[in-house]
Coordinates of C-alpha atoms in Angstrom, one line a residue:
M294 CA 0.1 0.0 0.0
A295 CA 0.8 3.7 -1.1
G296 CA 2.1 5.8 1.7
A297 CA 0.5 9.5 1.4
A298 CA 1.6 12.6 0.2
Q299 CA 3.5 14.2 2.7
L300 CA 6.1 17.5 2.3
V301 CA 9.8 16.1 2.6
K302 CA 13.4 18.1 2.0
A303 CA 15.1 17.2 -0.7
V304 CA 19.0 17.3 -1.3
V305 CA 20.1 18.0 -5.0
L306 CA 23.7 16.3 -5.5
A307 CA 25.9 18.7 -7.4
G308 CA 29.3 18.0 -5.7
S309 CA 32.4 17.3 -8.1
R310 CA 35.7 15.7 -8.0
P311 CA 38.8 18.4 -8.0
G312 CA 40.6 18.3 -10.7
A313 CA 38.4 16.4 -12.4
V314 CA 37.0 17.8 -16.0
D315 CA 33.3 16.3 -16.3
P316 CA 32.8 16.2 -20.3
V317 CA 29.4 17.5 -20.4
A318 CA 30.3 20.4 -18.7
A319 CA 33.5 20.8 -21.1
Y320 CA 31.2 20.4 -24.2
A321 CA 29.1 22.8 -22.7
G322 CA 31.7 25.6 -22.2
V323 CA 30.8 26.4 -18.5
A324 CA 32.8 25.7 -15.4
H325 CA 30.3 22.5 -14.0
K326 CA 27.2 20.7 -15.3
A327 CA 25.0 21.9 -13.4
L328 CA 25.9 25.7 -14.6
I329 CA 24.7 24.8 -18.3
E330 CA 21.7 26.2 -19.3
L331 CA 18.2 25.0 -20.5
D332 CA 15.9 27.4 -22.4
G333 CA 17.0 30.4 -19.9
A334 CA 18.0 28.2 -16.6
T335 CA 21.0 26.6 -14.9
L336 CA 19.8 22.9 -14.8
L337 CA 20.3 22.7 -10.6
A338 CA 17.7 25.7 -11.4
R339 CA 15.7 23.6 -13.3
V340 CA 16.1 21.0 -10.6
V341 CA 15.2 23.0 -7.9
E342 CA 12.1 25.0 -9.6
A343 CA 10.5 21.1 -9.8
L344 CA 11.5 20.4 -6.6
R345 CA 9.7 23.8 -5.0
G346 CA 6.9 23.1 -7.7
A347 CA 6.4 19.6 -6.0
G348 CA 6.5 21.0 -2.6
C349 CA 10.0 20.1 -1.5
E350 CA 12.5 22.0 0.6
A351 CA 15.6 21.9 -1.1
A352 CA 18.8 21.9 -0.7
V353 CA 22.2 21.7 -2.6
S354 CA 25.4 19.3 -2.0
A355 CA 28.0 20.8 -4.1
N356 CA 31.8 21.9 -3.3
A357 CA 32.8 24.0 -6.7
P358 CA 32.7 27.5 -5.9
E359 CA 30.7 28.6 -9.4
V360 CA 27.8 26.0 -8.1
V361 CA 27.7 26.6 -4.9
A362 CA 27.5 30.9 -5.9
Q363 CA 24.6 29.9 -7.8
A364 CA 22.9 27.7 -5.1
E365 CA 22.9 30.4 -2.6
R366 CA 21.5 33.3 -5.6
L367 CA 18.4 30.6 -5.6
G368 CA 18.1 30.7 -1.6
L369 CA 19.5 27.3 -1.3
P370 CA 21.5 26.2 2.1
V371 CA 24.7 24.1 1.1
L372 CA 26.6 21.5 2.7
P373 CA 29.8 20.1 2.4
T374 CA 30.5 17.2 0.0
E375 CA 32.0 14.3 1.0
A376 CA 33.7 11.4 -0.7
G377 CA 31.3 10.6 -3.2
P378 CA 27.2 10.9 -4.0
S379 CA 26.5 8.2 -1.2
A380 CA 28.5 9.6 1.1
S381 CA 27.4 13.1 0.6
V382 CA 23.9 11.7 1.5
G383 CA 25.0 10.5 4.4
R384 CA 26.4 13.8 5.7
A385 CA 22.7 15.8 4.1
L386 CA 20.5 12.6 6.0
V387 CA 22.6 13.9 9.2
E388 CA 22.0 17.7 8.2
L389 CA 18.7 17.6 7.8
G390 CA 16.9 14.2 9.2
T391 CA 14.3 11.9 7.5
P392 CA 12.5 11.8 5.0
L393 CA 15.2 13.2 2.6
L394 CA 14.5 12.9 -0.7
V395 CA 17.7 13.1 -3.1
T396 CA 18.1 14.0 -6.1
T397 CA 20.9 14.8 -8.8
A398 CA 21.6 18.1 -10.3
D399 CA 21.6 16.7 -13.5
H400 CA 17.9 15.3 -14.0
A401 CA 17.4 18.3 -15.9
L402 CA 13.9 17.4 -17.2
L403 CA 12.1 17.0 -13.5
E404 CA 8.9 17.4 -13.2
P405 CA 6.9 18.0 -9.7
E406 CA 4.3 15.7 -11.0
W407 CA 7.3 12.7 -11.2
V408 CA 8.4 13.8 -7.5
R409 CA 5.4 13.7 -6.0
R410 CA 4.1 10.5 -7.6
F411 CA 7.2 8.5 -6.5
V412 CA 6.2 9.9 -2.5
V413 CA 2.8 8.8 -3.1
D414 CA 3.3 5.3 -4.5
V415 CA 6.4 4.7 -1.3
P416 CA 4.9 1.7 0.4
A417 CA 4.1 2.9 4.2
N418 CA 6.0 0.9 5.7
A419 CA 9.4 1.4 3.3
D420 CA 12.3 2.9 4.6
V421 CA 14.5 3.9 2.2
A422 CA 12.7 3.5 -1.6
V423 CA 14.1 4.2 -5.6
L424 CA 13.0 5.4 -8.4
L425 CA 12.8 3.2 -11.5
A426 CA 11.6 3.0 -15.1
R427 CA 11.1 0.4 -17.1
R428 CA 13.0 -0.2 -20.5
E429 CA 9.7 0.1 -22.4
S430 CA 9.0 3.6 -21.2
I431 CA 11.9 4.8 -21.5
E432 CA 11.9 4.0 -24.7
A433 CA 9.0 5.3 -25.6
A434 CA 9.5 8.4 -24.3
L435 CA 12.9 9.1 -25.8
P436 CA 13.5 6.4 -29.0
G437 CA 16.9 6.1 -29.8
T438 CA 18.3 6.9 -25.8
R439 CA 20.8 4.4 -24.3
R440 CA 20.6 4.1 -20.9
T441 CA 22.5 1.7 -18.4
Y442 CA 20.0 -0.8 -17.8
L443 CA 20.0 -3.5 -15.0
R444 CA 18.3 -6.8 -16.2
F445 CA 16.1 -8.8 -14.2
A446 CA 13.1 -11.4 -15.4
D447 CA 10.6 -8.7 -14.4
G448 CA 12.2 -6.3 -17.6
N449 CA 15.1 -4.0 -17.9
W450 CA 14.9 -1.2 -15.3
S451 CA 17.0 2.4 -15.2
G452 CA 17.4 4.2 -12.9
C453 CA 15.0 7.6 -12.5
N454 CA 17.7 9.1 -9.9
L455 CA 15.6 9.5 -7.5
F456 CA 15.5 8.3 -4.4
L457 CA 13.8 8.1 -0.7
L458 CA 14.7 7.8 2.7
R459 CA 11.8 7.9 4.1
T460 CA 12.7 6.8 8.3
P461 CA 15.9 7.3 10.1
A462 CA 16.9 3.6 9.5
A463 CA 17.5 4.8 6.1
A464 CA 21.4 5.3 7.5
R465 CA 21.9 1.9 7.2
A466 CA 21.9 1.9 3.5
I467 CA 24.7 4.4 3.5
D468 CA 27.3 1.9 3.5
L469 CA 25.7 -0.7 1.0
W470 CA 24.8 2.1 -1.0
R471 CA 28.2 2.5 -1.2
L472 CA 29.6 -0.6 -2.4
V473 CA 26.5 -0.9 -4.9
E474 CA 27.9 2.9 -6.1
A475 CA 30.8 1.5 -6.9
D476 CA 29.9 -1.9 -8.9
R477 CA 26.3 0.7 -10.7
K478 CA 27.6 -0.6 -14.5
R479 CA 28.3 -4.2 -13.4
P480 CA 24.9 -5.8 -12.0
W481 CA 26.4 -9.0 -11.5
R482 CA 29.2 -8.2 -8.6
I483 CA 26.1 -6.5 -6.9
V484 CA 23.8 -9.7 -7.3
R485 CA 26.8 -11.7 -6.0
R486 CA 27.2 -9.4 -2.6
F487 CA 23.0 -11.3 -2.8
G488 CA 24.7 -15.0 -2.0
L489 CA 25.0 -17.9 -3.9
R490 CA 21.6 -19.0 -4.1
M491 CA 20.4 -14.9 -5.6
L492 CA 23.9 -15.2 -7.9
M493 CA 21.8 -18.4 -9.3
R494 CA 18.6 -16.9 -10.1
Y495 CA 20.0 -14.0 -11.3
L496 CA 22.3 -16.0 -13.7
L497 CA 19.2 -18.1 -14.8
G498 CA 17.2 -15.1 -15.3
R499 CA 14.8 -15.8 -12.1
L500 CA 15.5 -13.1 -10.0
T501 CA 13.0 -9.8 -10.1
L502 CA 14.0 -6.7 -9.7
A503 CA 12.1 -6.5 -6.2
A504 CA 12.9 -9.2 -4.6
A505 CA 16.6 -8.4 -5.4
V506 CA 15.8 -4.4 -3.5
A507 CA 13.9 -6.7 -0.8
R508 CA 17.7 -8.5 -0.6
L509 CA 19.7 -5.3 -0.5
G510 CA 17.4 -4.1 2.4
E511 CA 17.8 -7.1 4.2
L512 CA 22.0 -6.8 4.1
A513 CA 21.8 -2.8 5.5
G514 CA 19.0 -4.0 7.9
V515 CA 16.5 -2.2 6.5
R516 CA 12.9 -2.6 4.4
A517 CA 13.8 -1.3 0.8
A518 CA 11.5 -1.2 -1.9
V519 CA 11.4 -0.1 -5.8
V520 CA 8.9 1.8 -7.2
E521 CA 8.4 1.8 -11.3
S522 CA 7.4 5.5 -12.5
P523 CA 5.1 5.8 -15.7
F524 CA 6.9 8.5 -16.9
G525 CA 9.8 7.3 -19.2
L526 CA 11.5 10.8 -19.3
A527 CA 12.1 10.5 -14.9
A528 CA 15.1 8.3 -16.6
V529 CA 16.8 10.6 -18.6
D530 CA 19.6 12.7 -17.1
V531 CA 22.0 14.8 -18.6
D532 CA 25.6 11.9 -18.5
K533 CA 26.6 12.5 -22.3
P534 CA 26.4 15.3 -24.8
E535 CA 24.3 13.6 -26.5
D536 CA 21.8 13.3 -23.3
L537 CA 22.6 17.3 -23.5
E538 CA 21.2 17.8 -27.2
A539 CA 18.6 15.5 -26.4
V540 CA 16.8 17.0 -23.8
R541 CA 17.8 20.4 -25.4
E542 CA 15.5 19.3 -28.5
L543 CA 12.4 18.2 -26.1
T544 CA 12.6 22.1 -24.5
R545 CA 11.9 23.0 -27.9
N546 CA 9.4 20.4 -28.8
P547 CA 8.6 19.5 -25.3
L548 CA 6.3 15.8 -25.1
P549 CA 2.7 15.3 -22.9
L550 CA 3.5 15.1 -19.1
S551 CA 3.3 11.0 -19.7
R552 CA 6.3 10.7 -21.5
G553 CA 5.6 6.9 -21.4
R554 CA 3.0 4.6 -20.5
D555 CA 0.2 5.7 -18.0
S556 CA 0.5 3.4 -15.3
G557 CA 3.0 3.0 -13.0
A558 CA 3.3 1.2 -9.5
A559 CA 5.0 0.3 -6.4
A560 CA 7.2 -2.8 -7.2
G561 CA 8.5 -4.0 -4.0

């Protein structure tokens, strides 16, 4: 059963590795990806506007001076970054408490409805939840897009860069998140942590996404759930220059709000 709508705090991850050059930022000619302008607003401003439209009180996790300055102009609290996104989320959880919504500054197409729907669809007993979309929804919304998919018995899925740390117990998931973060491009290594039985189910194509997420939750000592997004574009972020060109085209020629299939439900 899904939880009721509620006001949540949100953190936007906009950190950068010192000395690293982001290829999308370089392509766009800006100091940081969060500062890329799309339809007259920076990506950071667009994400924050969507969060505020959904009723969230937003903060930004950032370390680049230019991004910090932009966040301050937007009237946002700025949190220090840590060594990696998961550690930065852990810092935000300590600072902001729960429930805490987590997203990224490159979620260029984020809309308030996606956020509201996610929060409402999170099961009432979950400590932590993640939003994902099916490959069919994504490709229907943006034909030809290339995403990283997690392949399970119930379909191919891609993350939507939206997480809800719903209860204080969610803090226990941060260490496991750090391990998953390191292996996110190699799903079989993530599944290997589940144990031999779960690994065999995955290799035989019998492991569902909901079962995998539930097992991850058990390993972390939390109740974890995956929520399916009916909005295919929710899985489209700006990881590559071609992603940026795709979202630029979408802002010039917007699609209907649904941007994918009309139905969606909690999968765990």
